[in-house]
Short mmCIF file of C-alpha atoms in Angstrom, two decimals:
data_model
loop_
_atom_site.label_atom_id
_atom_site.label_comp_id
_atom_site.label_asym_id
_atom_site.label_seq_id
_atom_site.Cartn_x
_atom_site.Cartn_y
_atom_site.Cartn_z
CA SER A 193 39.02 45.92 84.60
CA GLN A 194 41.11 46.87 81.60
CA GLN A 195 44.35 44.96 81.24
CA GLY A 196 46.33 47.82 79.73
CA GLU A 197 46.47 51.38 80.95
CA GLU A 198 48.22 54.06 78.95
CA ASP A 199 49.98 57.02 80.43
CA PRO A 200 49.64 59.93 79.88
CA GLN A 201 45.98 60.17 78.91
CA ALA A 202 46.75 63.13 76.66
CA LEU A 203 49.94 64.61 75.26
CA SER A 204 50.51 67.77 73.22
CA ILE A 205 53.83 68.46 71.51
CA GLN A 206 55.33 70.46 68.67
CA GLU A 207 56.30 68.95 65.35
CA GLY A 208 59.80 67.57 65.46
CA GLU A 209 59.67 66.66 69.14
CA ASN A 210 59.60 63.09 70.40
CA ALA A 211 56.49 61.60 71.97
CA THR A 212 56.65 58.88 74.59
CA MET A 213 53.64 56.91 75.75
CA ASN A 214 53.61 54.23 78.39
CA CYS A 215 51.44 51.21 78.95
CA SER A 216 51.14 49.10 82.07
CA TYR A 217 49.38 45.77 82.30
CA LYS A 218 48.47 43.33 85.03
CA THR A 219 48.85 39.69 84.03
CA SER A 220 51.34 37.68 82.01
CA ILE A 221 51.15 38.12 78.25
CA ASN A 222 52.15 36.40 75.03
CA ASN A 223 52.80 39.66 73.27
CA LEU A 224 51.91 43.35 73.35
CA GLN A 225 50.75 45.44 70.44
CA TRP A 226 50.38 49.14 69.78
CA TYR A 227 47.62 50.57 67.61
CA ARG A 228 46.79 54.02 66.32
CA GLN A 229 43.29 55.38 65.89
CA ASN A 230 42.61 58.54 63.99
CA SER A 231 39.50 60.40 65.05
CA GLY A 232 36.39 58.59 63.89
CA ARG A 233 38.33 55.79 62.23
CA GLY A 234 39.26 52.18 62.85
CA LEU A 235 42.46 50.99 64.42
CA VAL A 236 45.71 50.65 62.54
CA HIS A 237 48.22 48.12 63.78
CA LEU A 238 51.61 49.70 64.42
CA ILE A 239 53.88 47.15 65.99
CA LEU A 240 53.88 43.87 67.91
CA ILE A 241 56.50 42.96 70.49
CA ARG A 242 56.69 39.43 71.84
CA SER A 243 57.13 38.65 75.50
CA ASN A 244 60.72 37.46 74.94
CA GLU A 245 61.72 40.69 73.17
CA ARG A 246 62.90 43.83 74.93
CA GLU A 247 62.96 46.38 72.13
CA LYS A 248 61.66 46.72 68.60
CA HIS A 249 61.93 49.39 65.94
CA SER A 250 59.78 50.26 62.97
CA GLY A 251 60.59 53.46 61.12
CA ARG A 252 60.15 56.33 63.58
CA LEU A 253 58.60 54.01 66.17
CA ARG A 254 60.50 52.39 69.00
CA VAL A 255 58.78 50.04 71.42
CA THR A 256 60.24 48.64 74.61
CA LEU A 257 58.87 45.91 76.82
CA ASP A 258 59.76 45.23 80.42
CA THR A 259 57.96 42.08 81.53
CA SER A 260 59.35 42.33 85.07
CA LYS A 261 57.60 45.68 85.47
CA LYS A 262 54.70 44.71 83.23
CA SER A 263 55.13 47.84 81.18
CA SER A 264 55.81 48.96 77.64
CA SER A 265 56.64 52.27 76.05
CA LEU A 266 56.05 53.63 72.57
CA LEU A 267 58.40 56.34 71.34
CA ILE A 268 57.62 58.32 68.21
CA THR A 269 60.64 60.28 67.09
CA ALA A 270 60.59 63.49 65.06
CA SER A 271 56.81 63.74 65.34
CA ARG A 272 54.64 65.14 62.55
CA ALA A 273 51.21 66.73 62.57
CA ALA A 274 49.95 63.56 60.85
CA ASP A 275 50.87 61.57 63.99
CA THR A 276 47.97 63.26 65.79
CA ALA A 277 45.79 60.36 66.90
CA SER A 278 44.94 58.15 69.85
CA TYR A 279 47.38 55.38 70.62
CA PHE A 280 46.37 52.16 72.33
CA CYS A 281 48.30 49.26 73.69
CA ALA A 282 46.73 45.83 73.57
CA THR A 283 47.90 42.80 75.45
CA ASP A 284 47.24 39.25 74.41
CA SER A 285 46.72 36.37 76.74
CA ASP A 286 43.90 34.54 75.02
CA LYS A 287 42.32 37.66 73.51
CA LEU A 288 43.30 41.26 72.87
CA ILE A 289 42.66 43.57 75.78
CA PHE A 290 42.92 47.27 75.00
CA GLY A 291 43.86 50.12 77.26
CA THR A 292 42.05 53.45 77.33
CA GLY A 293 44.56 55.15 75.06
CA THR A 294 46.78 58.21 74.91
CA ARG A 295 45.50 61.10 72.84
CA LEU A 296 48.47 62.65 71.07
CA GLN A 297 48.23 66.09 69.49
CA VAL A 298 51.14 67.30 67.38
CA PHE A 299 51.08 71.00 66.56
CA PRO A 300 52.73 72.22 63.34
CA ASN B 182 42.86 42.99 48.39
CA ALA B 183 40.03 44.78 50.19
CA GLY B 184 40.36 45.24 53.92
CA VAL B 185 37.77 44.48 56.54
CA MET B 186 34.48 46.04 55.54
CA GLN B 187 31.73 47.12 57.85
CA ASN B 188 28.33 48.50 57.09
CA PRO B 189 26.59 50.64 57.71
CA ARG B 190 29.17 53.21 58.81
CA HIS B 191 26.55 55.11 60.75
CA LEU B 192 23.30 53.78 62.13
CA VAL B 193 20.62 55.68 63.99
CA ARG B 194 17.95 53.79 65.88
CA ARG B 195 15.20 54.74 68.29
CA ARG B 196 14.96 53.04 71.64
CA GLY B 197 13.37 49.62 71.32
CA GLN B 198 14.38 49.05 67.70
CA GLU B 199 16.82 46.47 66.45
CA ALA B 200 20.30 47.21 65.14
CA ARG B 201 22.12 44.93 62.72
CA LEU B 202 25.79 45.52 62.07
CA ARG B 203 27.64 43.68 59.32
CA CYS B 204 31.26 42.76 58.93
CA SER B 205 32.97 41.20 55.95
CA PRO B 206 36.43 39.92 56.87
CA MET B 207 39.49 40.19 54.70
CA LYS B 208 39.83 37.57 52.02
CA GLY B 209 41.30 34.41 53.48
CA HIS B 210 40.46 35.35 57.07
CA SER B 211 38.23 32.92 58.90
CA HIS B 212 38.28 34.55 62.34
CA VAL B 213 36.15 37.54 63.24
CA TYR B 214 36.17 39.64 66.40
CA TRP B 215 33.73 42.31 67.55
CA TYR B 216 34.68 45.17 69.85
CA ARG B 217 32.75 48.07 71.31
CA GLN B 218 34.22 51.50 71.97
CA LEU B 219 32.44 54.01 74.15
CA PRO B 220 33.39 57.69 73.78
CA GLU B 221 36.82 58.49 75.20
CA GLU B 222 37.48 54.83 76.01
CA GLY B 223 39.45 51.97 74.55
CA LEU B 224 38.03 49.02 72.69
CA LYS B 225 36.39 46.29 74.70
CA PHE B 226 36.26 42.76 73.39
CA MET B 227 32.79 41.39 72.83
CA VAL B 228 32.91 38.14 70.86
CA TYR B 229 35.20 35.96 68.77
CA LEU B 230 33.77 33.82 66.00
CA GLN B 231 34.92 31.40 63.37
CA LYS B 232 32.70 30.27 60.53
CA GLU B 233 29.47 28.91 62.05
CA ASN B 234 30.98 28.83 65.54
CA ILE B 235 31.12 31.18 68.51
CA ILE B 236 34.50 30.61 70.13
CA ASP B 237 34.47 33.20 72.90
CA GLU B 238 31.54 35.42 73.85
CA SER B 239 32.78 36.39 77.28
CA GLY B 240 32.47 40.12 76.46
CA MET B 241 28.92 40.00 75.20
CA PRO B 242 26.14 41.42 77.38
CA LYS B 243 23.91 38.63 78.58
CA GLU B 244 20.75 39.99 77.00
CA ARG B 245 19.76 41.59 73.72
CA PHE B 246 23.12 41.03 72.00
CA SER B 247 23.90 38.18 69.63
CA ALA B 248 26.45 37.48 66.93
CA GLU B 249 26.80 35.03 64.10
CA PHE B 250 29.24 34.23 61.33
CA PRO B 251 27.45 32.01 58.84
CA LYS B 252 29.10 29.75 56.33
CA GLU B 253 28.22 32.22 53.59
CA GLY B 254 28.00 35.95 54.01
CA PRO B 255 29.18 38.50 56.54
CA SER B 256 29.30 38.30 60.29
CA ILE B 257 26.34 39.98 61.95
CA LEU B 258 26.20 41.66 65.34
CA ARG B 259 22.58 42.05 66.35
CA ILE B 260 21.30 44.26 69.14
CA GLN B 261 17.66 43.89 69.99
CA GLN B 262 15.55 46.53 71.74
CA VAL B 263 18.35 49.07 71.73
CA VAL B 264 18.78 51.49 74.61
CA ARG B 265 20.67 54.79 74.76
CA GLY B 266 23.58 53.09 76.49
CA ASP B 267 24.17 50.99 73.37
CA SER B 268 25.33 54.13 71.52
CA ALA B 269 28.95 53.45 70.67
CA ALA B 270 31.33 52.60 67.87
CA TYR B 271 31.38 48.91 67.06
CA PHE B 272 34.51 47.59 65.41
CA CYS B 273 35.05 44.32 63.68
CA ALA B 274 38.45 42.75 63.15
CA SER B 275 39.52 39.66 61.26
CA SER B 276 42.56 37.45 61.33
CA PRO B 277 43.86 34.54 59.31
CA PRO B 278 43.83 31.01 60.73
CA ARG B 279 46.60 30.31 63.23
CA LEU B 280 47.51 34.01 63.49
CA ARG B 281 44.85 35.16 65.91
CA ASN B 282 46.94 38.03 67.19
CA GLU B 283 47.30 39.66 63.79
CA GLN B 284 43.98 41.38 63.67
CA PHE B 285 43.00 43.84 60.98
CA PHE B 286 40.28 46.29 61.89
CA GLY B 287 37.39 47.62 59.91
CA PRO B 288 36.36 51.30 59.95
CA GLY B 289 33.62 50.68 62.48
CA THR B 290 29.89 51.31 62.70
CA ARG B 291 28.76 54.24 64.80
CA LEU B 292 25.46 53.44 66.43
CA THR B 293 23.39 56.26 67.83
CA VAL B 294 20.28 55.45 69.80
CA LEU B 295 17.83 58.32 70.10
#
């Protein structure tokens, strides 16, 4: 079965609001990564957080990692219509294992 | 510096035909990964290759699917005798040596089997 599972499956918000997506995984990891996929396109790497890190920031993105709960969250602040995409977490033990994704829709 | 390139972007095949998908990694990257994405699902790992070697093919279906990464030229994912269930987006990613987790993805090939 998939290692990562994102929650919620779909999220709709207004521009300017924050979007929070969660990812849970099952086994121990070396690191966890978040990717974005625009409709019909390839994946774009957003951020990597290592297993010994608890929080990481990159621009409007904030990622947390709780290895005791085997979960991670991705927060997008001040969302824009251009953030509309699917967001996947991927965990790495010996290979990347992707979750099923959260489909984010940001309305202008 | 060109990114990962895949061709064709779209491929239509009839049942029983062969599909060949090509992936050219980023310059300097010697590791290639193939993933399959079914509609409304995440990416599923298929195979990991280095030049002339298959390192991990644990995600490859046992039959009809094969992959290679020759010394010269792109990596090829080959699907023989395609069936409708093979319809999916196939993504290739590449990474530099010793940085296997830093994978850069190509735009994908969308295979439709009629």
